[in-house]
Coordinates of C-alpha atoms and ligand atoms in Angstrom, one line a residue:
M1 CA 0.0 0.0 0.0
R2 CA 1.3 3.4 -0.9
I3 CA 0.8 4.7 2.7
G4 CA 3.8 2.4 3.7
N5 CA 6.0 4.2 1.3
A6 CA 5.6 7.8 2.5
A7 CA 9.0 9.5 2.9
S8 CA 7.9 12.1 5.5
P9 CA 5.1 12.5 8.0
E10 CA 3.6 15.3 5.9
E11 CA 3.5 13.0 2.8
L12 CA 2.0 10.2 4.9
F13 CA -0.8 12.5 6.1
E14 CA -1.6 13.7 2.6
L15 CA -1.6 10.1 1.3
M16 CA -4.0 9.1 4.2
L17 CA -6.5 11.8 3.3
E18 CA -6.2 10.8 -0.3
A19 CA -6.8 7.1 0.5
T20 CA -9.7 8.1 2.8
H21 CA -11.3 9.9 -0.2
E22 CA -10.9 6.8 -2.3
A23 CA -12.5 4.7 0.5
V24 CA -15.5 6.8 1.5
G25 CA -15.5 10.1 -0.4
Y26 CA -16.0 13.3 1.6
D27 CA -16.8 17.0 1.4
S28 CA -14.1 17.8 3.9
A29 CA -11.7 15.8 6.0
S30 CA -8.8 16.3 8.3
L31 CA -6.1 14.4 10.1
M32 CA -5.0 15.3 13.5
T33 CA -2.1 14.0 15.6
V34 CA -1.5 14.2 19.3
D35 CA 1.3 16.6 20.0
A36 CA 4.5 15.6 21.8
A37 CA 3.3 16.8 25.2
G38 CA 0.0 14.8 24.7
D39 CA -2.1 17.8 25.6
A40 CA -3.5 18.8 22.2
L41 CA -4.5 17.5 18.9
I42 CA -3.0 19.3 15.9
V43 CA -4.5 19.4 12.5
R44 CA -1.7 18.1 10.2
A45 CA -3.5 17.8 6.9
A46 CA -7.0 19.0 5.8
R47 CA -9.1 18.9 2.7
G48 CA -12.1 21.1 2.0
S49 CA -11.2 23.4 4.9
R50 CA -8.3 25.5 6.0
L51 CA -7.8 23.9 9.4
E52 CA -4.1 23.0 9.1
G53 CA -2.2 23.9 12.2
T54 CA -5.3 24.3 14.3
R55 CA -4.8 23.1 17.9
V56 CA -7.5 21.4 19.9
P57 CA -6.6 21.1 23.5
V58 CA -7.6 18.1 25.5
G59 CA -11.3 18.5 26.2
P60 CA -14.8 17.3 25.4
S61 CA -14.4 17.6 21.6
I62 CA -15.5 14.6 19.5
S63 CA -11.9 14.0 18.4
W64 CA -10.7 13.6 22.0
Q65 CA -13.6 11.5 22.9
A66 CA -12.9 9.1 20.0
L67 CA -9.3 8.9 21.1
E68 CA -10.3 8.2 24.7
R69 CA -12.8 5.5 23.6
R70 CA -10.3 4.1 21.1
A71 CA -13.3 3.6 18.9
P72 CA -14.8 5.5 16.0
I73 CA -17.6 8.0 16.6
V74 CA -20.3 8.6 14.0
I75 CA -22.5 11.6 14.2
E76 CA -25.6 11.9 12.0
G77 CA -28.4 14.4 12.1
P78 CA -29.1 16.6 15.1
A79 CA -26.5 16.8 17.8
A80 CA -26.5 13.8 20.2
P81 CA -26.7 14.9 23.8
S82 CA -24.9 11.7 24.8
L83 CA -21.7 13.1 23.4
G84 CA -21.7 16.0 25.8
T85 CA -21.0 18.4 23.0
T86 CA -23.6 20.8 21.8
Y87 CA -23.8 21.4 18.1
T88 CA -25.1 24.6 16.7
K89 CA -26.0 23.0 13.4
D90 CA -27.0 19.6 12.3
V91 CA -24.4 17.2 10.8
P92 CA -25.5 15.1 7.9
F93 CA -22.7 12.6 8.5
A94 CA -19.4 12.9 10.3
L95 CA -17.0 10.2 11.3
C96 CA -14.2 10.5 13.7
L97 CA -11.7 7.6 13.5
P98 CA -9.0 7.2 16.1
L99 CA -5.5 6.1 14.9
V100 CA -4.5 3.5 17.4
V101 CA -1.4 1.3 17.6
G102 CA -1.2 -1.1 20.5
A103 CA -1.7 0.8 23.6
K104 CA -0.9 4.1 21.9
T105 CA -3.4 6.6 20.4
L106 CA -1.6 8.7 17.8
G107 CA -4.4 10.9 16.3
V108 CA -7.7 10.9 14.5
I109 CA -9.1 11.2 11.0
N110 CA -12.2 13.3 10.7
V111 CA -14.5 12.9 7.7
N112 CA -17.6 15.0 6.8
R113 CA -20.0 14.1 4.0
G114 CA -23.5 14.6 2.9
G115 CA -24.7 11.2 4.2
H116 CA -23.7 7.8 5.4
P117 CA -21.3 6.1 3.0
G118 CA -22.4 2.5 3.9
D119 CA -21.1 0.1 6.5
D120 CA -18.6 -1.6 4.1
A121 CA -17.0 1.7 3.3
V122 CA -16.7 2.6 7.0
A123 CA -15.2 -0.9 7.7
F124 CA -12.7 -0.4 4.9
L125 CA -11.7 3.0 6.3
R126 CA -11.1 1.4 9.7
I127 CA -8.6 -1.0 8.1
L128 CA -7.0 1.9 6.4
A129 CA -6.7 3.8 9.7
D130 CA -5.0 0.8 11.3
Q131 CA -2.5 0.7 8.5
A132 CA -2.0 4.4 8.8
G133 CA -1.4 4.0 12.5
F134 CA 1.4 1.5 11.9
A135 CA 3.0 3.7 9.2
M136 CA 2.9 6.6 11.6
E137 CA 4.4 4.5 14.4
R138 CA 7.2 3.3 12.1
M139 CA 8.0 6.8 11.0
E140 CA 8.1 8.0 14.6
L141 CA 10.5 5.3 15.5
Y142 CA 12.6 6.1 12.5
G143 CA 12.6 9.8 13.5
D144 CA 13.7 8.8 17.0
L145 CA 16.5 6.8 15.6
Q146 CA 17.7 9.7 13.6
H147 CA 17.5 11.9 16.6
F148 CA 19.4 9.3 18.6
T149 CA 22.2 9.2 16.0
G150 CA 22.4 13.0 16.1
Q151 CA 22.6 12.8 19.9
L152 CA 25.4 10.3 19.7
L153 CA 27.3 12.6 17.4
S154 CA 27.0 15.5 19.7
Q155 CA 28.0 13.3 22.7
E156 CA 31.1 12.5 20.8
E157 CA 31.6 16.2 20.3
E158 CA 31.1 16.8 24.0
H159 CA 33.7 14.1 24.9
R160 CA 36.2 15.7 22.5
R161 CA 35.6 19.1 24.1
R162 CA 36.2 17.7 27.5
L163 CA 39.3 15.9 26.4
A164 CA 40.6 19.1 24.7
R165 CA 40.0 21.1 27.9
D166 CA 41.8 18.5 30.0
L167 CA 44.7 18.4 27.7
H168 CA 44.8 22.2 27.3
D169 CA 44.3 23.2 31.0
G170 CA 45.7 20.0 32.7
L171 CA 48.5 18.3 30.8
A172 CA 49.9 21.0 28.6
P173 CA 50.9 23.4 31.4
I174 CA 52.6 20.7 33.4
L175 CA 54.7 19.7 30.4
V176 CA 55.6 23.3 29.7
S177 CA 56.6 24.1 33.2
A178 CA 58.6 20.8 33.5
H179 CA 60.4 21.9 30.4
A180 CA 61.1 25.4 31.8
Q181 CA 62.3 23.8 35.1
L182 CA 64.8 21.6 33.3
Q183 CA 66.1 24.5 31.2
S184 CA 66.6 26.7 34.2
A185 CA 68.3 24.0 36.2
A186 CA 71.4 24.7 34.0
V187 CA 72.7 21.2 34.3
D188 CA 74.3 20.3 31.1
S189 CA 74.4 16.6 31.1
E190 CA 73.4 14.3 28.3
P191 CA 70.4 12.8 30.1
V192 CA 69.1 16.2 30.9
Q193 CA 69.4 17.3 27.3
K194 CA 67.6 14.1 26.2
A195 CA 64.8 14.7 28.8
T196 CA 64.5 18.3 27.6
A197 CA 64.2 17.2 24.0
L198 CA 61.7 14.5 24.9
L199 CA 59.6 17.0 26.8
R200 CA 59.7 19.4 23.8
R201 CA 58.4 16.5 21.7
A202 CA 55.6 15.8 24.2
I203 CA 54.6 19.4 24.2
R204 CA 54.5 19.4 20.4
E205 CA 52.5 16.2 20.2
T206 CA 50.0 17.5 22.8
R207 CA 49.5 20.5 20.7
E208 CA 48.9 18.4 17.7
I209 CA 46.4 16.3 19.5
L210 CA 44.7 19.4 20.7
G211 CA 44.6 20.7 17.2
T212 CA 42.8 17.6 15.9
V213 CA 40.5 17.2 18.9
R214 CA 39.0 20.6 19.4
P215 CA 41.1 23.6 20.3
A216 CA 39.7 26.2 22.6
T217 CA 40.2 28.6 19.8
L218 CA 37.4 27.0 17.8
D219 CA 35.0 27.9 20.5
D220 CA 36.5 31.3 21.2
L221 CA 37.3 32.5 17.7
G222 CA 35.3 30.4 15.3
L223 CA 36.3 28.4 12.3
V224 CA 38.2 30.9 10.3
A225 CA 40.5 32.2 13.0
A226 CA 41.1 28.7 14.5
L227 CA 41.9 27.2 11.1
S228 CA 44.1 30.0 10.2
A229 CA 46.0 29.7 13.5
A230 CA 46.4 26.0 13.0
A231 CA 47.7 26.5 9.4
R232 CA 50.1 29.2 10.6
D233 CA 51.5 27.0 13.3
M234 CA 52.1 24.2 10.9
A235 CA 53.6 26.6 8.3
D236 CA 56.1 27.8 11.0
E237 CA 57.0 24.3 11.9
A238 CA 57.3 22.9 8.4
G239 CA 58.7 26.1 6.8
W240 CA 56.0 26.7 4.2
T241 CA 54.9 30.0 2.8
L242 CA 51.3 30.1 3.6
E243 CA 48.8 31.9 1.4
E244 CA 45.3 32.5 2.8
A245 CA 42.2 33.5 1.0
V246 CA 39.4 33.1 3.4
D247 CA 35.8 34.2 3.1
D248 CA 33.5 34.6 6.1
P249 CA 31.5 31.3 6.1
G250 CA 28.6 32.9 8.0
P251 CA 26.9 31.2 11.0
L252 CA 27.8 27.5 11.5
S253 CA 26.4 24.9 13.8
R254 CA 28.8 23.4 16.3
E255 CA 28.9 20.1 14.3
A256 CA 29.5 21.8 11.0
E257 CA 32.2 24.0 12.5
S258 CA 34.2 21.2 14.1
T259 CA 33.8 18.8 11.1
L260 CA 35.1 21.5 8.8
Y261 CA 37.9 22.3 11.2
R262 CA 39.0 18.7 11.7
V263 CA 38.9 17.7 8.1
A264 CA 40.8 20.8 7.0
V265 CA 43.4 20.3 9.7
E266 CA 43.7 16.7 8.7
A267 CA 44.4 17.8 5.1
L268 CA 47.1 20.2 6.4
N269 CA 48.6 17.4 8.5
N270 CA 48.9 15.3 5.4
V271 CA 50.8 18.2 3.7
K272 CA 53.1 18.3 6.6
K273 CA 53.6 14.6 6.7
H274 CA 53.8 13.7 3.1
A275 CA 54.2 16.6 0.7
A276 CA 57.5 18.4 1.6
A277 CA 55.8 21.5 0.2
H278 CA 57.2 25.0 -0.2
E279 CA 53.9 26.8 -0.6
V280 CA 50.6 26.0 0.8
R281 CA 47.3 27.8 0.0
L282 CA 44.3 27.7 2.3
A283 CA 41.1 29.0 0.8
L284 CA 37.6 29.2 2.1
L285 CA 35.1 30.0 -0.6
K286 CA 31.3 30.5 -0.4
T287 CA 29.4 29.7 -3.6
E288 CA 25.6 30.0 -4.0
D289 CA 25.0 26.5 -2.7
T290 CA 28.2 25.3 -1.1
L291 CA 31.0 26.1 1.2
E292 CA 34.4 25.0 0.0
I293 CA 37.7 24.7 1.7
D294 CA 40.8 24.1 -0.4
V295 CA 44.1 23.0 0.9
A296 CA 46.6 23.1 -1.9
D297 CA 50.3 22.4 -1.8
D298 CA 53.1 22.3 -4.3
G299 CA 54.8 19.2 -2.8
H300 CA 55.4 15.7 -4.0
G301 CA 51.8 14.8 -4.9
F302 CA 50.7 11.3 -5.3
A303 CA 49.0 9.0 -7.8
T304 CA 45.4 8.9 -6.6
E305 CA 44.2 6.5 -9.3
Q306 CA 46.4 3.7 -7.9
W307 CA 44.0 3.4 -4.9
G308 CA 40.8 3.2 -6.9
E309 CA 37.8 5.4 -7.3
A310 CA 37.8 6.8 -3.8
G311 CA 41.6 7.4 -3.8
I312 CA 41.9 5.8 -0.4
R313 CA 45.1 4.0 0.5
P314 CA 44.5 0.7 2.3
G315 CA 45.7 0.8 5.9
H316 CA 45.7 4.6 6.0
F317 CA 42.7 6.3 7.5
G318 CA 43.2 10.0 7.2
L319 CA 41.4 10.5 3.8
L320 CA 38.8 7.9 4.7
G321 CA 38.0 9.5 8.0
M322 CA 37.7 12.9 6.3
R323 CA 35.2 11.5 3.8
E324 CA 33.2 9.8 6.5
R325 CA 33.0 13.0 8.6
L326 CA 31.9 15.1 5.6
A327 CA 29.3 12.5 4.7
F328 CA 27.4 13.4 7.9
L329 CA 27.1 16.9 6.5
G330 CA 26.1 15.7 3.1
G331 CA 29.5 16.9 1.9
L332 CA 32.4 15.4 0.0
L333 CA 36.1 15.4 -0.5
K334 CA 37.8 15.9 -3.8
V335 CA 41.4 14.9 -4.1
Q336 CA 43.4 16.2 -7.0
S337 CA 47.0 15.1 -7.1
K338 CA 49.7 13.8 -9.4
P339 CA 53.3 12.8 -8.5
G340 CA 55.5 15.8 -8.8
E341 CA 52.6 18.2 -9.3
G342 CA 51.4 18.9 -5.8
T343 CA 48.0 18.1 -4.2
T344 CA 44.8 20.0 -3.9
I345 CA 42.2 18.8 -1.4
R346 CA 38.8 20.3 -1.8
I347 CA 36.2 20.0 0.9
V348 CA 32.7 20.7 -0.4
V349 CA 29.6 21.0 1.9
P350 CA 26.1 22.1 0.9
R351 CA 25.3 25.4 2.6
D352 CA 21.9 24.3 3.8
R353 CA 23.6 21.7 6.0
L354 CA 25.9 24.2 7.8
R355 CA 23.5 25.7 10.3
Ligands
ATP1 N1 49.3 16.5 0.6 C1 49.8 15.3 0.2 N2 51.0 15.2 -0.4 C2 51.5 14.0 -0.8 N3 50.9 12.9 -0.5 C3 49.8 12.9 0.2 C4 49.1 14.1 0.6 N4 48.0 13.8 1.2 C5 47.9 12.5 1.2 N5 48.9 11.9 0.6 C6 49.1 10.5 0.3 O1 47.9 9.8 0.6 C7 48.1 8.8 1.5 C8 46.8 8.6 2.3 O2 46.6 9.7 3.2 P1 45.9 9.4 4.5 O3 45.7 10.7 5.2 O4 44.6 8.6 4.2 O5 46.8 8.4 5.3 P2 48.2 8.7 6.0 O6 48.4 10.2 6.2 O7 49.2 7.9 5.3 O8 47.9 8.0 7.4 P3 46.9 8.5 8.6 O9 46.3 9.8 8.1 O10 46.0 7.4 8.7 O11 47.8 8.8 9.7 C9 49.3 9.1 2.3 O12 49.9 8.0 2.8 C10 50.1 9.8 1.2 O13 50.9 8.9 0.5
MG2 MG1 46.8 11.4 6.9

């Protein structure tokens, strides 16, 4: 049944009203769902009236009564006092069908027409309503799953932030002051020199980890300044000339900001590790639909085609991880490289996924 194929709740509700029309025909109809708090019914789709968005708080309305009874209510002719609701006008035929799945009541379908459509049609509509209930339930579960995945991602983000803070405020200052102590001890023995050199390396590695995890600068300064600072640090260390052409990316969500930062820093790390470059260009460009970050170097380059379509080298995870991270933002990574001709890594993300 088509109802099972709806891609979104909105589409599902429209399909249900369409199917209802095929089943019983109507002058007007609406579909309402119980809102998240469970204290109101909201009209999600309507035909023959402009009720969409209307809220019906919990109360004596027919819709709420049908939900509470978990059974359809038919109204014909003059208002029935047994329903406890006073009608100001007569109703030729109205049917209120609750959407029920297991113990849950999800909403109602309301139908108004000129007369009774016949018991068979009503029976058919009830079967339809059951199917619709299942489809809604499934969609809700799917929505929960997506929400859950999103939460997991932001939990990971939160862990990274905490780790970054610990490294930055806890470990890094200890290493730096140990290094300073050793230097000021003015003992010129070989073991002390070795220890000093090791500490220097530990400091550098801590900085690198901080750079890939989430630097405080990303929160304080935003993507452009943080990225630029990371690139300058690396340029100083590796001795590149750095050229920057960076547009303002506009407002970014936390996720988008840290994804872009991490992927770009990973590209810069690769330049440092593999390229032996003289010049590196970092560009951030806003097009109508996309945000692009280019990291281009004039170093060794590499033969991308030897690793197949995706240009991923087995056993090496940098480029793979970059692609995976970008996929969460609907983005992609383009690698352009040739031995001896340098490398350009282009990060492309649709702008509507950045906020
Ligand atoms: N800018 C670059 N210049 C030259 N070669 C590069 C550059 N970027 C990537 N490569 C090549 O692509 C390979 C794959 O890169 P990738 O980042 O996936 O792995 P890695 O850097 O080797 O290891 P990992 O990132 O997992 O520590 C590298 O081993 C290197 O040969
Ligand atoms: Mg790498």
